[in-house]
PDB file of C-alpha atoms in Angstrom:
ATOM      1  CA  ARG A   1     -48.977  -2.910 -10.425  1.00 42.00           C
ATOM      2  CA  SER A   2     -47.815  -3.119  -6.854  1.00 45.00           C
ATOM      3  CA  SER A   3     -44.395  -2.041  -8.103  1.00 49.00           C
ATOM      4  CA  ASP A   4     -45.911   1.444  -8.366  1.00 49.00           C
ATOM      5  CA  LEU A   5     -46.219   1.440  -4.585  1.00 51.00           C
ATOM      6  CA  VAL A   6     -42.540   0.612  -4.250  1.00 52.00           C
ATOM      7  CA  VAL A   7     -41.671   3.516  -6.548  1.00 50.00           C
ATOM      8  CA  VAL A   8     -43.736   5.860  -4.376  1.00 48.00           C
ATOM      9  CA  VAL A   9     -41.846   4.853  -1.249  1.00 53.00           C
ATOM     10  CA  LYS A  10     -38.449   4.822  -2.948  1.00 50.00           C
ATOM     11  CA  ALA A  11     -39.022   8.404  -4.094  1.00 50.00           C
ATOM     12  CA  ARG A  12     -38.632   9.379  -0.418  1.00 49.00           C
ATOM     13  CA  VAL A  13     -40.238  12.785  -0.844  1.00 50.00           C
ATOM     14  CA  ILE A  14     -41.491  13.717   2.597  1.00 47.00           C
ATOM     15  CA  ASP A  15     -44.984  15.254   2.827  1.00 49.00           C
ATOM     16  CA  GLU A  16     -45.545  14.999  -0.920  1.00 54.00           C
ATOM     17  CA  GLU A  17     -48.676  13.134  -1.935  1.00 55.00           C
ATOM     18  CA  LYS A  18     -48.157  10.316  -4.409  1.00 54.00           C
ATOM     19  CA  LYS A  19     -50.717   8.152  -6.155  1.00 55.00           C
ATOM     20  CA  ALA A  20     -50.470   4.544  -7.220  1.00 53.00           C
ATOM     21  CA  ILE A  21     -52.785   1.899  -8.581  1.00 52.00           C
ATOM     22  CA  SER A  22     -52.332  -1.686  -7.504  1.00 55.00           C
ATOM     23  CA  ASP A  23     -53.890  -5.034  -8.254  1.00 53.00           C
ATOM     24  CA  LYS A  24     -52.843  -6.187  -4.782  1.00 55.00           C
ATOM     25  CA  ARG A  25     -54.637  -5.215  -1.604  1.00 52.00           C
ATOM     26  CA  ILE A  26     -52.807  -3.604   1.259  1.00 52.00           C
ATOM     27  CA  GLY A  27     -54.743  -3.290   4.476  1.00 53.00           C
ATOM     28  CA  SER A  28     -57.206  -5.196   6.546  1.00 49.00           C
ATOM     29  CA  SER A  29     -59.572  -7.865   5.328  1.00 54.00           C
ATOM     30  CA  GLU A  30     -62.468  -5.690   6.546  1.00 55.00           C
ATOM     31  CA  LEU A  31     -61.564  -3.060   3.950  1.00 55.00           C
ATOM     32  CA  GLU A  32     -61.170  -5.678   1.243  1.00 60.00           C
ATOM     33  CA  GLU A  33     -64.789  -6.735   1.733  1.00 63.00           C
ATOM     34  CA  LEU A  34     -65.879  -3.221   0.709  1.00 64.00           C
ATOM     35  CA  ILE A  35     -63.850  -3.246  -2.503  1.00 62.00           C
ATOM     36  CA  PRO A  36     -65.100  -5.228  -5.508  1.00 63.00           C
ATOM     37  CA  SER A  37     -62.737  -8.065  -6.367  1.00 65.00           C
ATOM     38  CA  GLY A  38     -60.889  -7.888  -9.659  1.00 64.00           C
ATOM     39  CA  LYS A  39     -60.916  -4.097  -9.645  1.00 65.00           C
ATOM     40  CA  PRO A  40     -57.710  -2.092  -9.298  1.00 65.00           C
ATOM     41  CA  LEU A  41     -57.309  -0.222  -6.050  1.00 62.00           C
ATOM     42  CA  ARG A  42     -56.059   3.352  -5.993  1.00 64.00           C
ATOM     43  CA  TYR A  43     -53.833   4.347  -3.076  1.00 62.00           C
ATOM     44  CA  GLU A  44     -52.926   7.878  -2.114  1.00 67.00           C
ATOM     45  CA  ILE A  45     -49.820   7.803   0.017  1.00 62.00           C
ATOM     46  CA  THR A  46     -48.122  10.589   1.889  1.00 63.00           C
ATOM     47  CA  LEU A  47     -44.730   9.580   3.220  1.00 58.00           C
ATOM     48  CA  SER A  48     -44.397  11.334   6.551  1.00 58.00           C
ATOM     49  CA  GLU A  49     -41.008  10.005   7.575  1.00 56.00           C
ATOM     50  CA  PHE A  50     -38.200   7.887   6.177  1.00 55.00           C
ATOM     51  CA  SER A  51     -34.914   6.982   7.757  1.00 58.00           C
ATOM     52  CA  SER A  52     -31.908   5.005   6.683  1.00 70.00           C
ATOM     53  CA  VAL A  53     -29.916   3.222   9.339  1.00 76.00           C
ATOM     54  CA  HIS A  54     -26.164   3.208   8.924  1.00 81.00           C
ATOM     55  CA  THR A  55     -24.308   0.587  10.897  1.00 83.00           C
ATOM     56  CA  TRP A  56     -21.315   2.843  11.389  1.00 82.00           C
ATOM     57  CA  ASN A  57     -23.436   5.113  13.599  1.00 85.00           C
ATOM     58  CA  PHE A  58     -23.551   2.400  16.264  1.00 90.00           C
ATOM     59  CA  LYS A  59     -20.804   1.667  18.748  1.00 91.00           C
ATOM     60  CA  GLY A  60     -20.232  -0.976  21.375  1.00 92.00           C
ATOM     61  CA  MET A  61     -23.169  -3.030  22.573  1.00 94.00           C
ATOM     62  CA  ASP A  62     -25.571  -0.874  20.520  1.00 94.00           C
ATOM     63  CA  LYS A  63     -24.293  -2.718  17.430  1.00 94.00           C
ATOM     64  CA  VAL A  64     -25.293  -6.041  18.948  1.00 96.00           C
ATOM     65  CA  ILE A  65     -28.663  -4.715  20.127  1.00 96.00           C
ATOM     66  CA  GLU A  66     -29.498  -3.376  16.660  1.00 95.00           C
ATOM     67  CA  GLY A  67     -28.387  -6.653  15.103  1.00 96.00           C
ATOM     68  CA  ARG A  68     -30.671  -8.566  17.475  1.00 97.00           C
ATOM     69  CA  LYS A  69     -33.628  -6.355  16.561  1.00 96.00           C
ATOM     70  CA  ARG A  70     -33.174  -7.158  12.894  1.00 96.00           C
ATOM     71  CA  LYS A  71     -32.697 -10.852  13.687  1.00 97.00           C
ATOM     72  CA  ASP A  72     -35.995 -10.814  15.570  1.00 97.00           C
ATOM     73  CA  ASP A  73     -37.677  -9.101  12.608  1.00 96.00           C
ATOM     74  CA  GLY A  74     -36.181 -11.760  10.349  1.00 96.00           C
ATOM     75  CA  ASN A  75     -37.481 -14.492  12.654  1.00 97.00           C
ATOM     76  CA  ALA A  76     -41.002 -13.079  12.363  1.00 96.00           C
ATOM     77  CA  PHE A  77     -40.765 -13.158   8.569  1.00 96.00           C
ATOM     78  CA  PHE A  78     -39.271 -16.670   8.758  1.00 97.00           C
ATOM     79  CA  ALA A  79     -42.186 -17.863  10.888  1.00 97.00           C
ATOM     80  CA  ALA A  80     -44.534 -16.498   8.204  1.00 96.00           C
ATOM     81  CA  ALA A  81     -42.508 -18.337   5.508  1.00 97.00           C
ATOM     82  CA  ASN A  82     -41.575 -15.009   3.906  1.00 95.00           C
ATOM     83  CA  TRP A  83     -38.088 -16.137   2.938  1.00 96.00           C
ATOM     84  CA  THR A  84     -37.137 -13.037   0.955  1.00 94.00           C
ATOM     85  CA  LYS A  85     -37.845 -10.624   3.786  1.00 95.00           C
ATOM     86  CA  ALA A  86     -36.342 -12.936   6.400  1.00 96.00           C
ATOM     87  CA  GLU A  87     -33.139 -13.174   4.387  1.00 96.00           C
ATOM     88  CA  ALA A  88     -32.984  -9.389   3.950  1.00 94.00           C
ATOM     89  CA  LYS A  89     -33.372  -8.830   7.702  1.00 95.00           C
ATOM     90  CA  TYR A  90     -30.720 -11.419   8.528  1.00 97.00           C
ATOM     91  CA  MET A  91     -28.320  -9.848   6.024  1.00 96.00           C
ATOM     92  CA  LYS A  92     -28.908  -6.395   7.512  1.00 95.00           C
ATOM     93  CA  ALA A  93     -28.397  -7.774  11.017  1.00 96.00           C
ATOM     94  CA  LEU A  94     -25.090  -9.289   9.912  1.00 97.00           C
ATOM     95  CA  GLU A  95     -23.858  -5.850   8.871  1.00 94.00           C
ATOM     96  CA  PHE A  96     -23.923  -4.856  12.550  1.00 95.00           C
ATOM     97  CA  VAL A  97     -21.843  -7.804  13.781  1.00 95.00           C
ATOM     98  CA  SER A  98     -19.743  -8.842  10.796  1.00 92.00           C
ATOM     99  CA  ASN A  99     -16.644  -7.418  12.460  1.00 89.00           C
ATOM    100  CA  ASP A 100     -15.706  -6.409  15.999  1.00 85.00           C
ATOM    101  CA  TYR A 101     -14.755  -2.833  15.146  1.00 87.00           C
ATOM    102  CA  ASP A 102     -16.059  -0.452  17.843  1.00 91.00           C
ATOM    103  CA  LEU A 103     -16.802  -3.303  20.228  1.00 91.00           C
ATOM    104  CA  LYS A 104     -15.091  -2.256  23.424  1.00 90.00           C
ATOM    105  CA  SER A 105     -14.903  -5.348  25.613  1.00 94.00           C
ATOM    106  CA  ASP A 106     -14.360  -9.066  25.235  1.00 95.00           C
ATOM    107  CA  ASP A 107     -17.947  -9.615  26.415  1.00 95.00           C
ATOM    108  CA  GLN A 108     -19.272  -7.402  23.610  1.00 95.00           C
ATOM    109  CA  LYS A 109     -17.108  -9.235  21.081  1.00 96.00           C
ATOM    110  CA  ALA A 110     -18.354 -12.600  22.375  1.00 96.00           C
ATOM    111  CA  GLU A 111     -22.004 -11.466  22.108  1.00 96.00           C
ATOM    112  CA  ALA A 112     -21.429 -10.201  18.573  1.00 96.00           C
ATOM    113  CA  LYS A 113     -19.768 -13.485  17.569  1.00 97.00           C
ATOM    114  CA  LYS A 114     -22.625 -15.509  19.072  1.00 97.00           C
ATOM    115  CA  LEU A 115     -25.167 -13.431  17.147  1.00 98.00           C
ATOM    116  CA  LYS A 116     -23.121 -13.718  13.954  1.00 98.00           C
ATOM    117  CA  VAL A 117     -23.141 -17.530  14.202  1.00 98.00           C
ATOM    118  CA  ILE A 118     -26.916 -17.524  14.728  1.00 98.00           C
ATOM    119  CA  LEU A 119     -27.494 -15.172  11.791  1.00 98.00           C
ATOM    120  CA  LEU A 120     -25.310 -17.204   9.434  1.00 98.00           C
ATOM    121  CA  GLY A 121     -27.227 -20.309  10.471  1.00 98.00           C
ATOM    122  CA  ASN A 122     -30.558 -18.575   9.951  1.00 98.00           C
ATOM    123  CA  LEU A 123     -29.445 -17.475   6.488  1.00 98.00           C
ATOM    124  CA  ALA A 124     -28.403 -21.029   5.726  1.00 98.00           C
ATOM    125  CA  GLN A 125     -31.830 -22.298   6.767  1.00 98.00           C
ATOM    126  CA  VAL A 126     -33.580 -19.746   4.514  1.00 98.00           C
ATOM    127  CA  GLN A 127     -31.361 -20.858   1.655  1.00 98.00           C
ATOM    128  CA  LEU A 128     -32.078 -24.516   2.378  1.00 98.00           C
ATOM    129  CA  ASN A 129     -35.795 -23.733   2.379  1.00 98.00           C
ATOM    130  CA  THR A 130     -35.483 -22.052  -1.015  1.00 97.00           C
ATOM    131  CA  GLY A 131     -33.372 -24.791  -2.606  1.00 97.00           C
ATOM    132  CA  ARG A 132     -30.167 -22.752  -2.735  1.00 97.00           C
ATOM    133  CA  PHE A 133     -27.975 -25.500  -1.339  1.00 98.00           C
ATOM    134  CA  SER A 134     -24.568 -24.172  -2.412  1.00 97.00           C
ATOM    135  CA  GLU A 135     -25.302 -20.826  -0.758  1.00 97.00           C
ATOM    136  CA  ALA A 136     -26.536 -22.603   2.375  1.00 98.00           C
ATOM    137  CA  LEU A 137     -23.317 -24.607   2.463  1.00 98.00           C
ATOM    138  CA  GLU A 138     -21.293 -21.390   2.216  1.00 98.00           C
ATOM    139  CA  GLN A 139     -23.191 -19.803   5.139  1.00 98.00           C
ATOM    140  CA  CYS A 140     -22.762 -22.952   7.232  1.00 98.00           C
ATOM    141  CA  ASN A 141     -19.031 -22.994   6.535  1.00 98.00           C
ATOM    142  CA  LYS A 142     -18.763 -19.359   7.661  1.00 98.00           C
ATOM    143  CA  ALA A 143     -20.748 -20.082  10.825  1.00 98.00           C
ATOM    144  CA  LEU A 144     -18.729 -23.200  11.614  1.00 98.00           C
ATOM    145  CA  ALA A 145     -15.479 -21.270  11.103  1.00 97.00           C
ATOM    146  CA  GLU A 146     -16.658 -19.108  14.023  1.00 97.00           C
ATOM    147  CA  ASP A 147     -18.015 -21.990  16.137  1.00 97.00           C
ATOM    148  CA  GLY A 148     -17.194 -25.475  14.885  1.00 96.00           C
ATOM    149  CA  THR A 149     -19.301 -27.163  17.561  1.00 96.00           C
ATOM    150  CA  ASN A 150     -22.657 -25.579  16.716  1.00 97.00           C
ATOM    151  CA  ALA A 151     -24.923 -28.588  16.229  1.00 97.00           C
ATOM    152  CA  LYS A 152     -27.627 -26.700  14.324  1.00 97.00           C
ATOM    153  CA  ASN A 153     -25.133 -25.452  11.775  1.00 98.00           C
ATOM    154  CA  LEU A 154     -23.500 -28.860  11.482  1.00 98.00           C
ATOM    155  CA  PHE A 155     -26.940 -30.353  10.798  1.00 98.00           C
ATOM    156  CA  ARG A 156     -27.780 -27.630   8.262  1.00 98.00           C
ATOM    157  CA  ARG A 157     -24.465 -28.213   6.530  1.00 98.00           C
ATOM    158  CA  ALA A 158     -25.168 -31.967   6.442  1.00 98.00           C
ATOM    159  CA  LYS A 159     -28.543 -31.226   4.804  1.00 98.00           C
ATOM    160  CA  ALA A 160     -26.906 -28.943   2.225  1.00 98.00           C
ATOM    161  CA  LEU A 161     -24.198 -31.507   1.524  1.00 98.00           C
ATOM    162  CA  GLY A 162     -26.803 -34.226   1.119  1.00 97.00           C
ATOM    163  CA  ALA A 163     -28.759 -32.086  -1.342  1.00 97.00           C
ATOM    164  CA  LEU A 164     -25.517 -31.550  -3.269  1.00 97.00           C
ATOM    165  CA  ASP A 165     -24.865 -35.329  -3.326  1.00 97.00           C
ATOM    166  CA  GLU A 166     -21.822 -34.990  -1.060  1.00 97.00           C
ATOM    167  CA  TRP A 167     -23.035 -37.736   1.238  1.00 96.00           C
ATOM    168  CA  GLU A 168     -19.732 -38.705   2.839  1.00 97.00           C
ATOM    169  CA  ASP A 169     -19.054 -35.187   4.104  1.00 97.00           C
ATOM    170  CA  GLY A 170     -22.637 -34.890   5.287  1.00 97.00           C
ATOM    171  CA  ILE A 171     -22.320 -38.110   7.269  1.00 97.00           C
ATOM    172  CA  LYS A 172     -19.122 -36.768   8.888  1.00 97.00           C
ATOM    173  CA  ASP A 173     -21.064 -33.740  10.126  1.00 97.00           C
ATOM    174  CA  LEU A 174     -23.854 -35.943  11.494  1.00 97.00           C
ATOM    175  CA  ASN A 175     -21.293 -38.130  13.276  1.00 97.00           C
ATOM    176  CA  GLN A 176     -19.689 -35.022  14.752  1.00 97.00           C
ATOM    177  CA  ILE A 177     -23.085 -33.963  16.137  1.00 96.00           C
ATOM    178  CA  LEU A 178     -23.429 -37.373  17.784  1.00 96.00           C
ATOM    179  CA  GLU A 179     -19.939 -37.078  19.269  1.00 96.00           C
ATOM    180  CA  LEU A 180     -20.760 -33.634  20.681  1.00 94.00           C
ATOM    181  CA  ASP A 181     -24.169 -34.699  21.988  1.00 91.00           C
ATOM    182  CA  PRO A 182     -24.760 -38.458  22.089  1.00 89.00           C
ATOM    183  CA  GLN A 183     -28.368 -37.861  23.225  1.00 88.00           C
ATOM    184  CA  ASN A 184     -29.119 -35.849  20.072  1.00 79.00           C
TER     185      ASN A 184
END
Protein backbone atom coordinates (compact mmCIF):
# COMPACT_ATOMS: atom_id res chain seq x y z
CA ARG A 1 0.00 0.00 0.00
CA SER A 2 2.67 2.45 -1.02
CA SER A 3 -0.15 4.79 -2.05
CA ASP A 4 -0.60 5.42 1.68
CA LEU A 5 2.82 7.06 1.67
CA VAL A 6 1.76 9.36 -1.15
CA VAL A 7 -1.34 10.36 0.83
CA VAL A 8 0.85 11.21 3.82
CA VAL A 9 3.02 13.53 1.76
CA LYS A 10 0.10 15.05 -0.14
CA ALA A 11 -1.55 15.96 3.16
CA ARG A 12 1.24 18.55 3.55
CA VAL A 13 0.71 19.00 7.27
CA ILE A 14 4.00 20.30 8.59
CA ASP A 15 5.31 18.79 11.85
CA GLU A 16 2.35 16.42 12.15
CA GLU A 17 3.26 12.77 12.49
CA LYS A 18 1.59 10.44 10.01
CA LYS A 19 1.70 6.67 9.81
CA ALA A 20 1.57 4.43 6.78
CA ILE A 21 2.03 0.77 6.03
CA SER A 22 3.66 -0.26 2.79
CA ASP A 23 4.51 -3.47 1.00
CA LYS A 24 7.37 -1.64 -0.71
CA ARG A 25 10.66 -0.82 0.96
CA ILE A 26 11.97 2.70 1.07
CA GLY A 27 15.51 3.09 2.29
CA SER A 28 18.84 1.40 2.06
CA SER A 29 19.45 -2.25 1.31
CA GLU A 30 21.20 -2.53 4.69
CA LEU A 31 17.90 -1.80 6.44
CA GLU A 32 16.03 -4.22 4.21
CA GLU A 33 18.26 -7.05 5.42
CA LEU A 34 16.96 -6.48 8.96
CA ILE A 35 13.30 -6.65 7.93
CA PRO A 36 11.72 -10.04 7.18
CA SER A 37 10.67 -10.29 3.55
CA GLY A 38 6.98 -10.53 2.78
CA LYS A 39 6.05 -8.56 5.89
CA PRO A 40 4.49 -5.10 5.65
CA LEU A 41 6.68 -2.25 6.79
CA ARG A 42 5.31 0.52 8.98
CA TYR A 43 6.65 4.02 8.36
CA GLU A 44 6.22 6.97 10.67
CA ILE A 45 6.77 10.14 8.71
CA THR A 46 6.99 13.70 9.90
CA LEU A 47 6.95 16.19 7.06
CA SER A 48 9.27 18.97 8.13
CA GLU A 49 9.05 21.14 5.04
CA PHE A 50 7.17 21.30 1.76
CA SER A 51 7.37 23.90 -0.95
CA SER A 52 5.65 24.43 -4.24
CA VAL A 53 7.56 26.19 -6.98
CA HIS A 54 5.60 28.59 -9.13
CA THR A 55 7.18 29.48 -12.44
CA TRP A 56 5.78 32.99 -12.35
CA ASN A 57 8.04 33.78 -9.39
CA PHE A 58 11.08 33.59 -11.66
CA LYS A 59 12.25 36.34 -13.97
CA GLY A 60 14.95 36.64 -16.58
CA MET A 61 17.76 34.11 -16.62
CA ASP A 62 16.46 32.56 -13.37
CA LYS A 63 13.68 30.97 -15.46
CA VAL A 64 16.26 29.28 -17.67
CA ILE A 65 18.39 28.20 -14.70
CA GLU A 66 15.39 26.62 -12.96
CA GLY A 67 14.38 24.91 -16.19
CA ARG A 68 17.89 23.48 -16.55
CA LYS A 69 17.81 22.13 -12.99
CA ARG A 70 14.62 20.23 -13.73
CA LYS A 71 16.03 19.02 -17.05
CA ASP A 72 19.06 17.66 -15.21
CA ASP A 73 16.77 15.93 -12.70
CA GLY A 74 14.83 14.48 -15.62
CA ASN A 75 18.07 13.27 -17.21
CA ALA A 76 18.97 11.42 -14.01
CA PHE A 77 15.58 9.68 -14.02
CA PHE A 78 15.99 8.97 -17.76
CA ALA A 79 19.38 7.36 -17.15
CA ALA A 80 17.70 5.13 -14.55
CA ALA A 81 14.95 4.25 -17.09
CA ASN A 82 12.33 5.86 -14.84
CA TRP A 83 10.29 7.22 -17.72
CA THR A 84 7.39 8.53 -15.65
CA LYS A 85 9.55 10.69 -13.41
CA ALA A 86 11.76 11.81 -16.29
CA GLU A 87 8.71 12.93 -18.24
CA ALA A 88 7.32 14.81 -15.22
CA LYS A 89 10.61 16.67 -14.72
CA TYR A 90 10.84 17.57 -18.41
CA MET A 91 7.25 18.83 -18.39
CA LYS A 92 7.94 20.96 -15.31
CA ALA A 93 11.11 22.32 -16.90
CA LEU A 94 9.12 23.28 -19.99
CA GLU A 95 6.83 25.43 -17.85
CA PHE A 96 9.81 27.71 -17.18
CA VAL A 97 10.73 28.22 -20.84
CA SER A 98 7.50 27.68 -22.75
CA ASN A 99 7.28 31.40 -23.47
CA ASP A 100 9.71 34.32 -23.36
CA TYR A 101 7.67 36.43 -20.95
CA ASP A 102 9.97 38.09 -18.39
CA LEU A 103 13.08 37.25 -20.40
CA LYS A 104 14.87 40.56 -20.69
CA SER A 105 17.46 40.15 -23.43
CA ASP A 106 17.83 38.40 -26.75
CA ASP A 107 20.52 36.19 -25.19
CA GLN A 108 18.09 35.05 -22.48
CA LYS A 109 15.43 34.35 -25.10
CA ALA A 110 17.92 32.36 -27.19
CA GLU A 111 18.96 30.28 -24.14
CA ALA A 112 15.32 29.61 -23.27
CA LYS A 113 14.56 28.55 -26.86
CA LYS A 114 17.59 26.24 -26.93
CA LEU A 115 16.48 24.61 -23.67
CA LYS A 116 12.90 24.32 -24.93
CA VAL A 117 14.08 22.44 -28.04
CA ILE A 118 16.14 20.07 -25.88
CA LEU A 119 13.24 19.45 -23.49
CA LEU A 120 10.77 18.76 -26.29
CA GLY A 121 13.26 16.30 -27.76
CA ASN A 122 13.79 14.63 -24.40
CA LEU A 123 10.03 14.29 -23.98
CA ALA A 124 9.81 12.78 -27.44
CA GLN A 125 12.49 10.24 -26.54
CA VAL A 126 10.64 9.25 -23.34
CA GLN A 127 7.49 8.81 -25.39
CA LEU A 128 9.33 6.75 -27.99
CA ASN A 129 10.72 4.57 -25.21
CA THR A 130 7.21 4.00 -23.85
CA GLY A 131 5.61 3.26 -27.23
CA ARG A 132 3.63 6.50 -27.41
CA PHE A 133 4.60 7.27 -30.98
CA SER A 134 1.88 9.81 -31.82
CA GLU A 135 2.80 11.87 -28.75
CA ALA A 136 6.49 11.61 -29.63
CA LEU A 137 5.70 12.85 -33.13
CA GLU A 138 3.82 15.82 -31.67
CA GLN A 139 6.78 16.76 -29.42
CA CYS A 140 9.20 16.44 -32.34
CA ASN A 141 7.02 18.68 -34.49
CA LYS A 142 6.98 21.32 -31.74
CA ALA A 143 10.76 21.11 -31.34
CA LEU A 144 11.36 21.27 -35.08
CA ALA A 145 9.05 24.30 -35.36
CA GLU A 146 11.56 26.04 -33.06
CA ASP A 147 14.69 24.62 -34.73
CA GLY A 148 14.12 22.76 -37.98
CA THR A 149 17.76 21.72 -38.27
CA ASN A 150 18.06 19.79 -35.00
CA ALA A 151 19.35 16.40 -36.12
CA LYS A 152 18.38 14.57 -32.93
CA ASN A 153 14.79 15.71 -33.23
CA LEU A 154 14.68 14.92 -36.93
CA PHE A 155 15.92 11.41 -36.13
CA ARG A 156 13.40 11.00 -33.30
CA ARG A 157 10.63 12.16 -35.61
CA ALA A 158 11.78 9.66 -38.25
CA LYS A 159 11.61 6.89 -35.62
CA ALA A 160 8.10 7.96 -34.58
CA LEU A 161 6.98 8.17 -38.20
CA GLY A 162 8.41 4.73 -38.89
CA ALA A 163 6.57 3.28 -35.90
CA LEU A 164 3.38 4.87 -37.24
CA ASP A 165 3.99 3.32 -40.69
CA GLU A 166 4.59 6.73 -42.28
CA TRP A 167 7.79 5.58 -43.93
CA GLU A 168 8.01 8.16 -46.71
CA ASP A 169 7.95 11.09 -44.30
CA GLY A 170 10.43 9.33 -42.04
CA ILE A 171 12.82 8.84 -44.95
CA LYS A 172 12.54 12.56 -45.78
CA ASP A 173 13.68 13.40 -42.25
CA LEU A 174 16.61 10.98 -42.50
CA ASN A 175 17.62 12.49 -45.85
CA GLN A 176 17.44 15.96 -44.32
CA ILE A 177 19.83 14.83 -41.56
CA LEU A 178 22.26 13.61 -44.22
CA GLU A 179 21.99 16.92 -46.07
CA LEU A 180 22.71 18.85 -42.86
CA ASP A 181 25.56 16.56 -41.82
CA PRO A 182 26.84 14.23 -44.55
CA GLN A 183 29.21 12.58 -42.03
CA ASN A 184 26.29 11.57 -39.81
